[in-house]
Amino acid sequence: MKRMIIALVAMFMMTFTTASAMSYEQARQQALFLTDKMAYELNLTEDQY
């Protein structure tokens, strides 16, 4: 019984993790935002960036 409960919990966790994953477009937008933010905080010029 204990194994069954652990297996069910593991299945639900895997399903939830997959369902809450970012889409490719969302990940791309976040990466661009973070890159711009880092460049701003480091005071990089256009040539350095």
Coordinates of C-alpha atoms in Angstrom, one line a residue:
M1 CA 0.0 0.0 0.0
K2 CA 2.8 2.4 0.9
R3 CA 4.5 1.8 -2.5
M4 CA 1.2 2.5 -4.3
I5 CA 0.8 5.8 -2.5
I6 CA 4.4 6.8 -3.3
A7 CA 4.0 5.8 -6.9
L8 CA 0.7 7.9 -7.2
V9 CA 2.4 10.9 -5.6
A10 CA 5.3 10.6 -8.0
M11 CA 3.0 10.5 -11.0
F12 CA 1.0 13.5 -9.8
M13 CA 4.3 15.5 -9.2
M14 CA 5.5 14.6 -12.7
T15 CA 2.2 15.6 -14.3
F16 CA 2.1 18.9 -12.4
T17 CA 5.7 19.7 -13.3
T18 CA 5.1 19.1 -17.0
A19 CA 1.8 21.1 -16.9
S20 CA 3.5 24.1 -15.3
A21 CA 6.5 24.2 -17.7
M22 CA 7.2 27.4 -19.7
S23 CA 6.5 27.5 -23.4
Y24 CA 9.4 28.1 -25.7
E25 CA 8.2 31.7 -26.4
Q26 CA 7.9 32.5 -22.7
A27 CA 11.4 31.2 -22.0
R28 CA 12.7 33.3 -24.9
Q29 CA 11.1 36.5 -23.7
Q30 CA 12.4 35.9 -20.2
A31 CA 15.9 35.3 -21.5
L32 CA 15.8 38.5 -23.6
F33 CA 14.5 40.5 -20.6
L34 CA 17.2 39.2 -18.3
T35 CA 19.9 39.8 -20.8
D36 CA 18.8 43.4 -21.3
K37 CA 18.6 43.9 -17.5
M38 CA 22.1 42.6 -16.9
A39 CA 23.5 44.8 -19.6
Y40 CA 21.7 47.8 -18.0
E41 CA 23.0 47.0 -14.5
L42 CA 26.5 46.5 -15.8
N43 CA 26.3 49.9 -17.7
L44 CA 27.4 48.2 -20.9
T45 CA 27.5 50.3 -24.1
E46 CA 26.0 49.2 -27.4
D47 CA 29.4 48.0 -28.6
Q48 CA 30.0 46.0 -25.4
Y49 CA 26.5 44.5 -25.5

